[in-house]
């Protein structure tokens, strides 16, 4: 197989034009890796006016990454200057912007211009942007993110509220928060981070919980000046830390969640329960905070300060169901009106959108909407049958959740490049997964998903409309293995 996937530097003879959609973490990566492969005719379209994706869009108080900083960073661009084990969002945003500059991404950016349609016709992708720009490409890499379409809750009366209300991913920095009465709807990772950051700033904090969450404790230690100097002056030390964190993470978490019977999963559960019982002493509050499903069934929330925050005198956990939103606040089904100045909808994302609303049309006029009528699928998350020379980073059903999506995207990009090199070398003109390969992969994936913790009795954004986890259900090493080299039998090429 290896000699079927040539190295472009040896045999490349066709110059390719590549369009990248999105300049978040994955789009930046795509441009860098394409350039390394000798492909320089690249345009990276970004609807916003800055790079950064998630880390540009999410500016809510307390935003951070609960994957260790030195794992949530590119392997080729270690950052000795991260101040903490788990970085605050603004450090990650600054890091991504710096990498984009240092690695030559900036000249390829077309900012403030959203791709609205992509039509494939005989080897060429015709792209059109919201500003009416048209351009043709041989290859398109969709790096448009996963959690980026805010999910607005269906609650009666949302238009009646007279205070300020916004989704967590659309934080309105002009709305004063300090000394005010703030309500947050939701108890996912976002709401938990907001809770820790806001409770000491506001007059009254109300957290509207529909479902309690298990909370994994986190020790977000600061790296001292000396440690950071060591990372800077002795890069191998940083590499060792990264390697250690990566394998600890894979063994202790990623491999545990895909095996609901694993001992390690029980240990995760014990750790979360002990965290709750140690930090919440009031039995009644504890009862209301204790989930009745298994830890990591929903995406595990990681926090150093949530339990302390929710027990502050000005904080209130509201577990009565929300009946409606009114002019002055939120009314629950007990009849009580919680008067509020600000409502934050930390209600998550439409996770099945991916590149949409961009209209994508593949072979024979088949649209992505049609191909994904029963839900988004792709062979190994990367290639969609009948959509040749279109490849996805962090596409459907890949490793999501408590993973470093940077690590995931790097493995996918190396895989995609091997296919792109075939095009570059003139060995193929059209590459896309076969329908049979995708169906077989999907069947195996769905079967394997039955052994994961995600199907053990909770509702979460991992589950698709059929209740099947839209995620990679095998150990992470298997993902690494399949991403090492494309199986060309699975492709039209
Ligand atoms: P989420 O995990 O989907 O949580 C949404 C929350 O809103 C849930 O508690 C949900 O309750 C609640 N909710 C939704 N609609 C509601 C309604 N109509 N009434 C009452 N409650 C409602 O969203 P998220 O917290 O934004 O997190 C999404 C994902 O982003 C995370 O799982 C994670 O992968 C990623 N993230 C990562 C980090 C990080 O540090 N790496 C930080 C933030 C987010 P139910 O549970 O009852 O559905």
Short mmCIF file of C-alpha atoms and ligand atoms in Angstrom, two decimals:
data_model
loop_
_atom_site.label_atom_id
_atom_site.label_comp_id
_atom_site.label_asym_id
_atom_site.label_seq_id
_atom_site.Cartn_x
_atom_site.Cartn_y
_atom_site.Cartn_z
CA UNK A 1 0.00 0.00 0.00
CA UNK A 2 2.79 2.42 0.91
CA UNK A 3 4.05 2.83 -2.64
CA UNK A 4 0.48 3.46 -3.82
CA UNK A 5 0.44 6.64 -1.73
CA UNK A 6 3.42 8.57 -3.02
CA UNK A 7 5.30 11.37 -1.42
CA UNK A 8 4.62 14.51 -3.44
CA UNK A 9 8.18 15.69 -3.09
CA UNK A 10 9.25 12.67 -5.09
CA UNK A 11 6.64 12.35 -7.79
CA UNK A 12 4.39 15.43 -7.64
CA UNK A 13 3.76 16.77 -11.09
CA UNK A 14 0.36 18.40 -10.95
CA UNK A 15 -0.13 21.69 -9.19
CA UNK A 16 -3.27 21.63 -7.11
CA UNK A 17 -5.46 24.49 -6.02
CA UNK A 18 -6.99 23.84 -2.63
CA UNK A 19 -9.86 25.65 -0.94
CA UNK A 20 -10.07 25.36 2.82
CA UNK A 21 -13.37 26.23 4.50
CA UNK A 22 -12.88 27.69 7.97
CA UNK A 23 -9.87 29.22 9.69
CA UNK A 24 -10.28 27.74 13.14
CA UNK A 25 -7.88 25.28 14.65
CA UNK A 26 -8.43 22.72 11.85
CA UNK A 27 -8.32 25.18 8.94
CA UNK A 28 -5.06 26.67 10.17
CA UNK A 29 -3.69 23.14 10.43
CA UNK A 30 -4.83 22.29 6.90
CA UNK A 31 -3.06 25.30 5.38
CA UNK A 32 0.16 24.55 7.26
CA UNK A 33 0.19 20.89 6.27
CA UNK A 34 -0.67 21.62 2.64
CA UNK A 35 2.19 24.07 2.45
CA UNK A 36 4.53 21.53 3.97
CA UNK A 37 3.44 19.14 1.20
CA UNK A 38 4.48 21.67 -1.39
CA UNK A 39 0.98 22.92 -2.17
CA UNK A 40 0.91 26.68 -1.98
CA UNK A 41 -2.08 27.58 -4.13
CA UNK A 42 -4.47 27.67 -1.20
CA UNK A 43 -7.33 29.94 -0.24
CA UNK A 44 -8.70 29.59 3.28
CA UNK A 45 -12.18 31.09 3.57
CA UNK A 46 -13.35 32.32 6.94
CA UNK A 47 -16.74 33.88 7.57
CA UNK A 48 -15.48 35.92 10.52
CA UNK A 49 -12.87 38.63 10.44
CA UNK A 50 -10.36 36.71 12.57
CA UNK A 51 -9.01 33.20 12.77
CA UNK A 52 -9.65 31.05 15.82
CA UNK A 53 -13.03 29.34 15.37
CA UNK A 54 -14.45 28.21 18.70
CA UNK A 55 -11.89 30.25 20.60
CA UNK A 56 -12.78 33.40 18.70
CA UNK A 57 -16.52 32.86 19.01
CA UNK A 58 -16.72 31.84 22.64
CA UNK A 59 -15.82 34.69 24.93
CA UNK A 60 -17.99 33.83 27.92
CA UNK A 61 -16.53 34.41 31.39
CA UNK A 62 -14.56 31.40 32.57
CA UNK A 63 -13.96 29.97 29.11
CA UNK A 64 -11.12 27.52 29.08
CA UNK A 65 -10.13 24.18 27.70
CA UNK A 66 -10.52 21.15 29.91
CA UNK A 67 -8.06 19.19 27.79
CA UNK A 68 -4.50 19.86 29.04
CA UNK A 69 -2.92 22.80 27.21
CA UNK A 70 0.08 20.82 26.06
CA UNK A 71 -2.16 18.24 24.42
CA UNK A 72 -4.56 20.84 23.08
CA UNK A 73 -1.87 22.40 20.89
CA UNK A 74 -0.28 21.42 17.59
CA UNK A 75 2.44 18.80 17.86
CA UNK A 76 4.63 20.91 15.57
CA UNK A 77 4.06 24.14 17.49
CA UNK A 78 4.57 23.51 21.19
CA UNK A 79 3.84 26.51 23.35
CA UNK A 80 6.08 26.83 26.40
CA UNK A 81 4.20 29.95 27.45
CA UNK A 82 0.86 28.41 28.40
CA UNK A 83 0.36 29.66 31.95
CA UNK A 84 -1.72 26.77 33.24
CA UNK A 85 -2.23 23.06 32.89
CA UNK A 86 -5.65 23.90 31.38
CA UNK A 87 -5.58 27.08 29.35
CA UNK A 88 -8.03 29.94 29.48
CA UNK A 89 -9.70 30.61 26.13
CA UNK A 90 -7.89 33.85 25.38
CA UNK A 91 -4.50 32.09 25.59
CA UNK A 92 -5.63 29.51 23.06
CA UNK A 93 -6.97 32.22 20.76
CA UNK A 94 -3.66 34.11 21.02
CA UNK A 95 -1.78 30.86 20.37
CA UNK A 96 -3.81 30.08 17.23
CA UNK A 97 -3.32 33.61 15.90
CA UNK A 98 0.41 33.38 16.52
CA UNK A 99 0.69 29.97 14.83
CA UNK A 100 -1.21 31.35 11.82
CA UNK A 101 1.35 34.15 11.52
CA UNK A 102 4.46 32.08 12.26
CA UNK A 103 3.53 29.27 9.88
CA UNK A 104 2.63 31.36 6.87
CA UNK A 105 -1.13 30.90 7.00
CA UNK A 106 -2.06 34.58 6.89
CA UNK A 107 -1.42 35.22 3.16
CA UNK A 108 -3.86 32.41 2.33
CA UNK A 109 -6.73 33.80 4.39
CA UNK A 110 -9.83 35.29 2.92
CA UNK A 111 -11.51 36.68 6.01
CA UNK A 112 -15.06 37.94 6.35
CA UNK A 113 -16.26 35.88 3.42
CA UNK A 114 -18.43 32.83 4.00
CA UNK A 115 -18.58 30.05 1.44
CA UNK A 116 -22.27 29.72 0.57
CA UNK A 117 -22.03 27.06 -2.09
CA UNK A 118 -19.63 24.48 -3.43
CA UNK A 119 -20.52 22.63 -6.62
CA UNK A 120 -18.44 19.81 -8.05
CA UNK A 121 -18.24 19.42 -11.78
CA UNK A 122 -15.79 17.17 -13.63
CA UNK A 123 -12.81 17.49 -11.33
CA UNK A 124 -13.40 21.05 -10.24
CA UNK A 125 -15.06 22.47 -7.16
CA UNK A 126 -16.73 25.79 -7.90
CA UNK A 127 -17.03 27.82 -4.72
CA UNK A 128 -19.09 30.92 -4.22
CA UNK A 129 -18.98 33.19 -1.22
CA UNK A 130 -21.52 35.44 0.46
CA UNK A 131 -19.74 38.44 -1.03
CA UNK A 132 -20.17 37.06 -4.52
CA UNK A 133 -16.60 35.90 -4.94
CA UNK A 134 -16.25 32.80 -7.15
CA UNK A 135 -13.22 30.56 -7.30
CA UNK A 136 -12.40 27.09 -8.56
CA UNK A 137 -10.45 24.44 -6.71
CA UNK A 138 -9.18 20.92 -7.33
CA UNK A 139 -9.61 19.95 -3.72
CA UNK A 140 -11.74 21.29 -0.89
CA UNK A 141 -11.00 20.71 2.76
CA UNK A 142 -13.93 21.41 5.04
CA UNK A 143 -12.65 22.54 8.41
CA UNK A 144 -15.77 24.31 9.52
CA UNK A 145 -16.07 22.95 13.04
CA UNK A 146 -18.58 20.91 15.00
CA UNK A 147 -19.95 22.92 17.91
CA UNK A 148 -20.67 26.19 16.20
CA UNK A 149 -24.40 26.50 15.57
CA UNK A 150 -25.97 27.60 18.88
CA UNK A 151 -28.97 25.56 19.92
CA UNK A 152 -31.71 27.88 21.08
CA UNK A 153 -34.04 26.27 23.62
CA UNK A 154 -37.70 25.93 22.83
CA UNK A 155 -39.09 27.75 25.82
CA UNK A 156 -42.32 29.73 25.71
CA UNK A 157 -41.99 33.46 26.05
CA UNK A 158 -38.33 33.86 25.01
CA UNK A 159 -39.24 37.06 23.19
CA UNK A 160 -40.94 38.60 26.22
CA UNK A 161 -37.89 39.02 28.44
CA UNK A 162 -37.04 42.68 28.98
CA UNK A 163 -33.50 42.13 30.26
CA UNK A 164 -30.56 40.95 28.22
CA UNK A 165 -30.54 37.41 26.89
CA UNK A 166 -27.96 35.67 24.73
CA UNK A 167 -26.49 32.27 23.96
CA UNK A 168 -23.20 31.44 25.66
CA UNK A 169 -21.44 31.37 22.28
CA UNK A 170 -22.76 34.86 21.46
CA UNK A 171 -21.79 36.56 24.70
CA UNK A 172 -22.70 40.23 24.60
CA UNK A 173 -19.71 41.99 26.13
CA UNK A 174 -21.66 45.25 26.26
CA UNK A 175 -24.13 43.89 28.81
CA UNK A 176 -23.06 44.66 32.37
CA UNK A 177 -22.89 41.61 34.60
CA UNK A 178 -21.33 42.82 37.85
CA UNK A 179 -23.78 43.29 40.69
CA UNK A 180 -26.72 42.03 38.67
CA UNK A 181 -29.11 39.08 38.82
CA UNK A 182 -27.97 36.49 36.31
CA UNK A 183 -29.64 33.24 35.33
CA UNK A 184 -27.90 30.51 33.34
CA UNK A 185 -29.89 27.78 31.62
CA UNK A 186 -27.97 24.52 31.24
CA UNK A 187 -25.43 22.46 33.16
CA UNK A 188 -23.00 21.39 30.43
CA UNK A 189 -19.29 22.20 30.34
CA UNK A 190 -20.07 25.76 29.29
CA UNK A 191 -22.56 26.53 32.08
CA UNK A 192 -20.24 25.01 34.66
CA UNK A 193 -17.36 27.23 33.54
CA UNK A 194 -19.62 30.29 33.56
CA UNK A 195 -20.87 29.45 37.06
CA UNK A 196 -17.36 29.38 38.51
CA UNK A 197 -16.45 32.66 36.84
CA UNK A 198 -19.60 34.66 37.56
CA UNK A 199 -20.82 33.79 40.99
CA UNK A 200 -18.53 36.21 42.83
CA UNK A 201 -19.30 39.03 40.43
CA UNK A 202 -23.07 39.03 40.49
CA UNK A 203 -25.67 39.94 43.06
CA UNK A 204 -27.61 36.74 42.56
CA UNK A 205 -26.78 33.72 40.42
CA UNK A 206 -29.42 31.17 39.38
CA UNK A 207 -28.44 27.98 37.61
CA UNK A 208 -31.37 26.31 35.87
CA UNK A 209 -30.57 22.61 35.83
CA UNK A 210 -32.62 20.18 33.80
CA UNK A 211 -30.24 17.28 34.30
CA UNK A 212 -27.41 17.11 36.86
CA UNK A 213 -23.88 16.41 35.69
CA UNK A 214 -21.03 14.35 37.05
CA UNK A 215 -18.08 16.63 37.68
CA UNK A 216 -14.52 15.40 37.33
CA UNK A 217 -12.24 17.42 39.61
CA UNK A 218 -9.43 19.32 37.96
CA UNK A 219 -6.20 20.66 39.39
CA UNK A 220 -5.55 23.62 37.16
CA UNK A 221 -2.09 24.38 38.39
CA UNK A 222 -0.10 27.34 37.22
CA UNK A 223 3.18 26.70 35.47
CA UNK A 224 5.82 28.69 37.33
CA UNK A 225 8.18 31.06 35.52
CA UNK A 226 10.92 28.48 36.06
CA UNK A 227 8.85 25.68 34.55
CA UNK A 228 8.01 27.76 31.52
CA UNK A 229 11.66 28.74 31.11
CA UNK A 230 12.55 25.05 31.22
CA UNK A 231 9.95 24.28 28.55
CA UNK A 232 11.40 27.07 26.42
CA UNK A 233 15.08 26.18 26.89
CA UNK A 234 14.75 22.41 26.93
CA UNK A 235 12.06 21.57 24.36
CA UNK A 236 12.42 17.83 25.00
CA UNK A 237 10.96 18.40 28.49
CA UNK A 238 7.82 19.84 26.97
CA UNK A 239 7.65 16.97 24.51
CA UNK A 240 7.95 14.49 27.40
CA UNK A 241 5.12 16.20 29.26
CA UNK A 242 2.96 16.12 26.15
CA UNK A 243 3.69 12.45 25.50
CA UNK A 244 2.89 11.60 29.10
CA UNK A 245 -0.38 13.55 29.08
CA UNK A 246 -1.40 12.12 25.72
CA UNK A 247 -0.96 8.52 26.74
CA UNK A 248 -2.44 9.04 30.21
CA UNK A 249 -5.44 10.65 28.61
CA UNK A 250 -5.90 7.87 26.05
CA UNK A 251 -5.49 5.06 28.56
CA UNK A 252 -7.41 6.60 31.42
CA UNK A 253 -10.22 8.25 29.62
CA UNK A 254 -10.60 7.68 25.88
CA UNK A 255 -10.26 3.91 26.17
CA UNK A 256 -12.50 3.76 29.24
CA UNK A 257 -15.54 5.49 27.77
CA UNK A 258 -15.76 3.09 24.85
CA UNK A 259 -15.99 0.13 27.21
CA UNK A 260 -18.87 0.57 29.61
CA UNK A 261 -17.71 -2.45 31.58
CA UNK A 262 -14.16 -1.23 32.08
CA UNK A 263 -12.67 -0.91 35.52
CA UNK A 264 -11.25 2.43 34.59
CA UNK A 265 -14.74 3.76 33.95
CA UNK A 266 -15.76 2.67 37.42
CA UNK A 267 -12.77 4.57 38.76
CA UNK A 268 -13.88 7.67 36.87
CA UNK A 269 -17.30 7.25 38.41
CA UNK A 270 -15.83 6.81 41.90
CA UNK A 271 -13.73 9.93 41.45
CA UNK A 272 -16.74 11.97 40.39
CA UNK A 273 -18.91 10.67 43.23
CA UNK A 274 -16.18 11.34 45.79
CA UNK A 275 -15.84 14.84 44.36
CA UNK A 276 -19.54 15.47 44.92
CA UNK A 277 -19.64 13.97 48.40
CA UNK A 278 -16.48 15.73 49.57
CA UNK A 279 -17.46 19.14 48.31
CA UNK A 280 -21.19 19.27 48.86
CA UNK A 281 -22.07 18.65 52.47
CA UNK A 282 -25.78 19.54 52.45
CA UNK A 283 -27.50 16.21 51.72
CA UNK A 284 -30.45 17.87 50.03
CA UNK A 285 -28.28 19.88 47.63
CA UNK A 286 -26.16 16.79 47.05
CA UNK A 287 -29.23 14.78 46.16
CA UNK A 288 -30.25 17.38 43.61
CA UNK A 289 -26.75 17.49 42.12
CA UNK A 290 -26.29 13.72 41.86
CA UNK A 291 -26.95 12.24 38.42
CA UNK A 292 -28.84 8.98 38.07
CA UNK A 293 -26.80 7.88 35.05
CA UNK A 294 -23.22 6.78 34.68
CA UNK A 295 -20.29 9.18 34.72
CA UNK A 296 -19.08 10.07 31.19
CA UNK A 297 -22.41 8.97 29.67
CA UNK A 298 -22.88 12.63 28.88
CA UNK A 299 -19.71 14.46 27.90
CA UNK A 300 -17.85 14.56 31.19
CA UNK A 301 -17.66 17.99 32.78
CA UNK A 302 -14.33 18.89 34.33
CA UNK A 303 -14.16 21.65 36.92
CA UNK A 304 -12.09 22.85 39.84
CA UNK A 305 -14.63 25.23 41.29
CA UNK A 306 -18.21 24.34 40.36
CA UNK A 307 -19.31 22.80 43.65
CA UNK A 308 -17.80 25.64 45.67
CA UNK A 309 -19.45 28.19 43.40
CA UNK A 310 -22.92 26.69 43.53
CA UNK A 311 -22.78 26.67 47.35
CA UNK A 312 -22.03 30.39 47.63
CA UNK A 313 -24.74 32.31 49.52
CA UNK A 314 -25.77 34.27 46.41
CA UNK A 315 -25.99 31.14 44.23
CA UNK A 316 -29.08 29.06 43.70
CA UNK A 317 -29.52 25.74 41.97
CA UNK A 318 -32.96 25.71 40.39
CA UNK A 319 -34.14 22.20 39.61
CA UNK A 320 -37.83 22.94 39.07
CA UNK A 321 -38.61 22.75 35.36
CA UNK A 322 -38.77 25.99 33.41
CA UNK A 323 -42.37 26.80 32.43
CA UNK A 324 -41.74 29.96 30.51
CA UNK A 325 -39.68 33.08 30.17
CA UNK A 326 -41.52 36.26 31.11
CA UNK A 327 -40.89 39.97 31.02
CA UNK A 328 -39.04 39.96 34.35
CA UNK A 329 -37.43 36.56 34.43
CA UNK A 330 -37.94 32.80 34.35
CA UNK A 331 -41.00 31.09 35.82
CA UNK A 332 -40.74 27.48 36.86
CA UNK A 333 -43.46 24.89 37.15
CA UNK A 334 -43.71 25.52 40.89
CA UNK A 335 -45.18 28.89 39.93
CA UNK A 336 -42.17 30.84 41.21
CA UNK A 337 -40.81 33.71 39.13
CA UNK A 338 -37.02 34.08 39.27
CA UNK A 339 -36.46 37.76 38.57
CA UNK A 340 -33.39 38.32 36.43
CA UNK A 341 -31.47 41.07 34.65
CA UNK A 342 -29.57 38.73 32.35
CA UNK A 343 -30.35 35.26 31.00
CA UNK A 344 -27.56 33.16 29.49
CA UNK A 345 -28.60 30.27 27.29
CA UNK A 346 -25.82 27.73 27.84
CA UNK A 347 -27.96 25.28 25.93
CA UNK A 348 -25.39 23.76 23.62
CA UNK A 349 -25.15 23.40 19.87
CA UNK A 350 -26.81 21.86 16.84
CA UNK A 351 -24.16 19.20 16.49
CA UNK A 352 -25.27 17.68 13.20
CA UNK A 353 -24.74 20.74 11.00
CA UNK A 354 -21.02 20.52 10.13
CA UNK A 355 -20.41 22.48 6.87
CA UNK A 356 -24.03 23.45 6.49
CA UNK A 357 -25.67 25.89 5.73
CA UNK A 358 -23.12 25.92 2.88
CA UNK A 359 -24.89 24.21 -0.02
CA UNK A 360 -22.60 21.44 -1.21
CA UNK A 361 -23.32 19.58 -4.43
CA UNK A 362 -21.37 16.51 -5.47
CA UNK A 363 -21.59 14.07 -8.38
CA UNK A 364 -24.78 14.06 -10.46
CA UNK A 365 -26.17 17.08 -8.67
CA UNK A 366 -26.51 15.23 -5.36
CA UNK A 367 -26.53 17.68 -2.47
CA UNK A 368 -25.12 17.16 0.98
CA UNK A 369 -28.63 17.74 2.37
CA UNK A 370 -29.77 14.73 0.33
CA UNK A 371 -26.76 12.60 1.19
CA UNK A 372 -27.25 13.38 4.88
CA UNK A 373 -31.05 13.12 4.93
CA UNK A 374 -30.78 10.38 7.59
CA UNK A 375 -27.99 12.13 9.49
CA UNK A 376 -24.39 13.06 8.76
CA UNK A 377 -22.06 10.23 7.84
CA UNK A 378 -18.68 9.97 6.24
CA UNK A 379 -16.20 7.21 5.72
CA UNK A 380 -13.86 7.45 8.73
CA UNK A 381 -15.27 10.98 9.24
CA UNK A 382 -13.18 12.16 6.31
CA UNK A 383 -14.76 11.38 2.94
CA UNK A 384 -18.37 11.31 1.70
CA UNK A 385 -19.29 8.99 -1.19
CA UNK A 386 -20.15 10.92 -4.37
CA UNK A 387 -18.36 14.04 -3.11
CA UNK A 388 -14.97 13.61 -4.76
CA UNK A 389 -11.88 15.49 -3.66
CA UNK A 390 -13.74 16.91 -0.67
CA UNK A 391 -12.26 16.00 2.69
CA UNK A 392 -13.37 16.85 6.18
CA UNK A 393 -11.50 17.59 9.36
CA UNK A 394 -13.43 16.78 12.53
CA UNK A 395 -16.25 15.45 10.39
CA UNK A 396 -19.15 13.29 11.60
CA UNK A 397 -18.80 10.36 13.97
CA UNK A 398 -15.14 10.85 14.78
CA UNK A 399 -13.54 11.15 18.19
CA UNK A 400 -15.38 13.99 19.91
CA UNK A 401 -15.99 15.06 23.47
CA UNK A 402 -13.20 14.79 26.00
CA UNK A 403 -10.48 14.60 23.35
CA UNK A 404 -7.92 16.97 21.95
CA UNK A 405 -9.58 17.79 18.65
CA UNK A 406 -6.22 19.19 17.55
CA UNK A 407 -4.67 15.76 17.92
CA UNK A 408 -7.62 14.25 16.04
CA UNK A 409 -7.36 16.79 13.22
CA UNK A 410 -3.62 16.28 12.86
CA UNK A 411 -4.08 12.54 12.35
CA UNK A 412 -6.90 13.16 9.88
CA UNK A 413 -4.88 15.74 7.98
CA UNK A 414 -1.92 13.38 7.56
CA UNK A 415 -4.36 10.80 6.21
CA UNK A 416 -6.03 13.28 3.85
CA UNK A 417 -2.66 14.43 2.55
CA UNK A 418 -1.87 10.92 1.43
CA UNK A 419 -4.98 11.02 -0.74
CA UNK A 420 -4.23 14.52 -1.95
CA UNK A 421 -0.76 13.39 -2.96
CA UNK A 422 -2.31 10.85 -5.31
CA UNK A 423 -4.13 13.69 -7.03
CA UNK A 424 -0.98 15.75 -7.05
CA UNK A 425 1.00 12.90 -8.56
CA UNK A 426 -1.61 12.36 -11.23
CA UNK A 427 -2.36 8.84 -9.97
CA UNK A 428 -6.01 9.75 -9.43
CA UNK A 429 -8.28 12.48 -10.65
CA UNK A 430 -11.20 11.83 -8.34
CA UNK A 431 -11.05 10.35 -4.87
CA UNK A 432 -14.04 9.62 -2.70
CA UNK A 433 -15.06 6.80 -0.42
CA UNK A 434 -17.19 4.05 -1.90
CA UNK A 435 -20.74 3.71 -0.66
CA UNK A 436 -19.97 0.11 0.32
CA UNK A 437 -16.97 1.10 2.43
CA UNK A 438 -18.96 3.74 4.19
CA UNK A 439 -21.91 1.45 4.87
CA UNK A 440 -19.64 -1.25 6.22
CA UNK A 441 -17.79 1.22 8.40
CA UNK A 442 -21.07 2.65 9.68
CA UNK A 443 -22.47 -0.81 10.47
CA UNK A 444 -19.38 -1.71 12.47
CA UNK A 445 -19.34 1.65 14.17
CA UNK A 446 -22.97 1.42 15.23
CA UNK A 447 -22.46 -2.09 16.55
CA UNK A 448 -19.37 -1.09 18.53
CA UNK A 449 -21.18 1.94 19.93
CA UNK A 450 -23.46 -0.41 21.85
CA UNK A 451 -20.59 -1.20 24.19
CA UNK A 452 -19.83 2.41 25.05
CA UNK A 453 -20.87 4.34 28.12
CA UNK A 454 -22.79 6.79 25.91
CA UNK A 455 -25.69 4.36 25.53
CA UNK A 456 -26.03 3.46 29.19
CA UNK A 457 -29.07 5.58 29.90
CA UNK A 458 -28.66 9.31 29.50
CA UNK A 459 -29.50 11.89 26.92
CA UNK A 460 -26.62 13.82 25.41
CA UNK A 461 -25.45 15.59 22.31
CA UNK A 462 -23.42 12.49 21.46
CA UNK A 463 -26.61 10.69 20.48
CA UNK A 464 -28.00 11.18 17.00
CA UNK A 465 -31.68 11.22 16.09
CA UNK A 466 -31.74 7.41 16.24
CA UNK A 467 -30.09 7.35 19.67
CA UNK A 468 -26.79 6.08 18.20
CA UNK A 469 -23.66 7.81 19.52
CA UNK A 470 -22.28 10.01 16.75
CA UNK A 471 -18.75 9.28 17.86
CA UNK A 472 -15.75 7.02 17.47
CA UNK A 473 -16.58 3.94 19.56
CA UNK A 474 -13.16 2.29 19.60
CA UNK A 475 -9.96 2.94 21.54
CA UNK A 476 -7.97 5.93 20.40
CA UNK A 477 -5.05 3.76 19.24
CA UNK A 478 -7.38 2.23 16.64
CA UNK A 479 -8.11 5.69 15.32
CA UNK A 480 -4.39 6.33 15.13
CA UNK A 481 -3.93 3.04 13.27
CA UNK A 482 -6.62 3.61 10.64
CA UNK A 483 -5.48 7.16 10.09
CA UNK A 484 -1.90 6.00 9.45
CA UNK A 485 -2.61 5.04 5.85
CA UNK A 486 -5.71 5.07 3.64
CA UNK A 487 -7.03 1.73 2.50
CA UNK A 488 -7.45 2.51 -1.18
CA UNK A 489 -9.91 -0.36 -1.60
CA UNK A 490 -12.37 1.82 0.29
CA UNK A 491 -12.10 4.57 -2.30
CA UNK A 492 -13.00 5.32 -5.87
CA UNK A 493 -9.69 6.65 -7.04
P1 LIG B 1 -24.29 20.90 26.27
O1 LIG B 1 -23.26 20.02 26.87
O2 LIG B 1 -25.05 20.41 25.11
O3 LIG B 1 -25.25 21.32 27.45
C1 LIG B 1 -26.44 22.02 27.21
C2 LIG B 1 -27.16 22.19 28.51
O4 LIG B 1 -28.34 22.94 28.27
C3 LIG B 1 -27.59 20.87 29.13
O5 LIG B 1 -27.44 20.97 30.52
C4 LIG B 1 -29.06 20.78 28.73
O6 LIG B 1 -29.84 20.02 29.60
C5 LIG B 1 -29.44 22.23 28.82
N1 LIG B 1 -30.62 22.57 28.04
C6 LIG B 1 -30.76 22.55 26.70
N2 LIG B 1 -31.99 22.94 26.34
C7 LIG B 1 -32.65 23.21 27.49
C8 LIG B 1 -33.95 23.63 27.79
N3 LIG B 1 -34.84 23.86 26.82
N4 LIG B 1 -34.29 23.78 29.09
C9 LIG B 1 -33.40 23.55 30.06
N5 LIG B 1 -32.14 23.15 29.85
C10 LIG B 1 -31.78 22.97 28.58
O7 LIG B 1 -23.65 22.33 25.82
P2 LIG B 1 -22.34 23.07 26.30
O8 LIG B 1 -22.25 23.13 27.77
O9 LIG B 1 -22.25 24.34 25.55
O10 LIG B 1 -21.20 22.11 25.85
C11 LIG B 1 -21.19 21.57 24.55
C12 LIG B 1 -19.87 20.92 24.32
O11 LIG B 1 -18.91 21.92 24.05
C13 LIG B 1 -19.29 20.19 25.52
O12 LIG B 1 -19.88 18.96 25.76
C14 LIG B 1 -17.87 20.12 25.11
O13 LIG B 1 -17.65 19.08 24.19
C15 LIG B 1 -17.66 21.46 24.46
N6 LIG B 1 -17.09 22.37 25.45
C16 LIG B 1 -15.82 22.11 25.80
C17 LIG B 1 -15.25 22.89 26.74
C18 LIG B 1 -13.86 22.57 27.12
O14 LIG B 1 -13.43 23.00 28.17
N7 LIG B 1 -13.10 21.82 26.32
C19 LIG B 1 -15.94 23.93 27.34
C20 LIG B 1 -17.24 24.17 26.95
C21 LIG B 1 -17.81 23.37 25.99
P3 LIG B 1 -29.96 18.42 29.44
O15 LIG B 1 -28.68 17.85 29.93
O16 LIG B 1 -31.13 18.07 30.25
O17 LIG B 1 -30.17 18.17 27.97
#
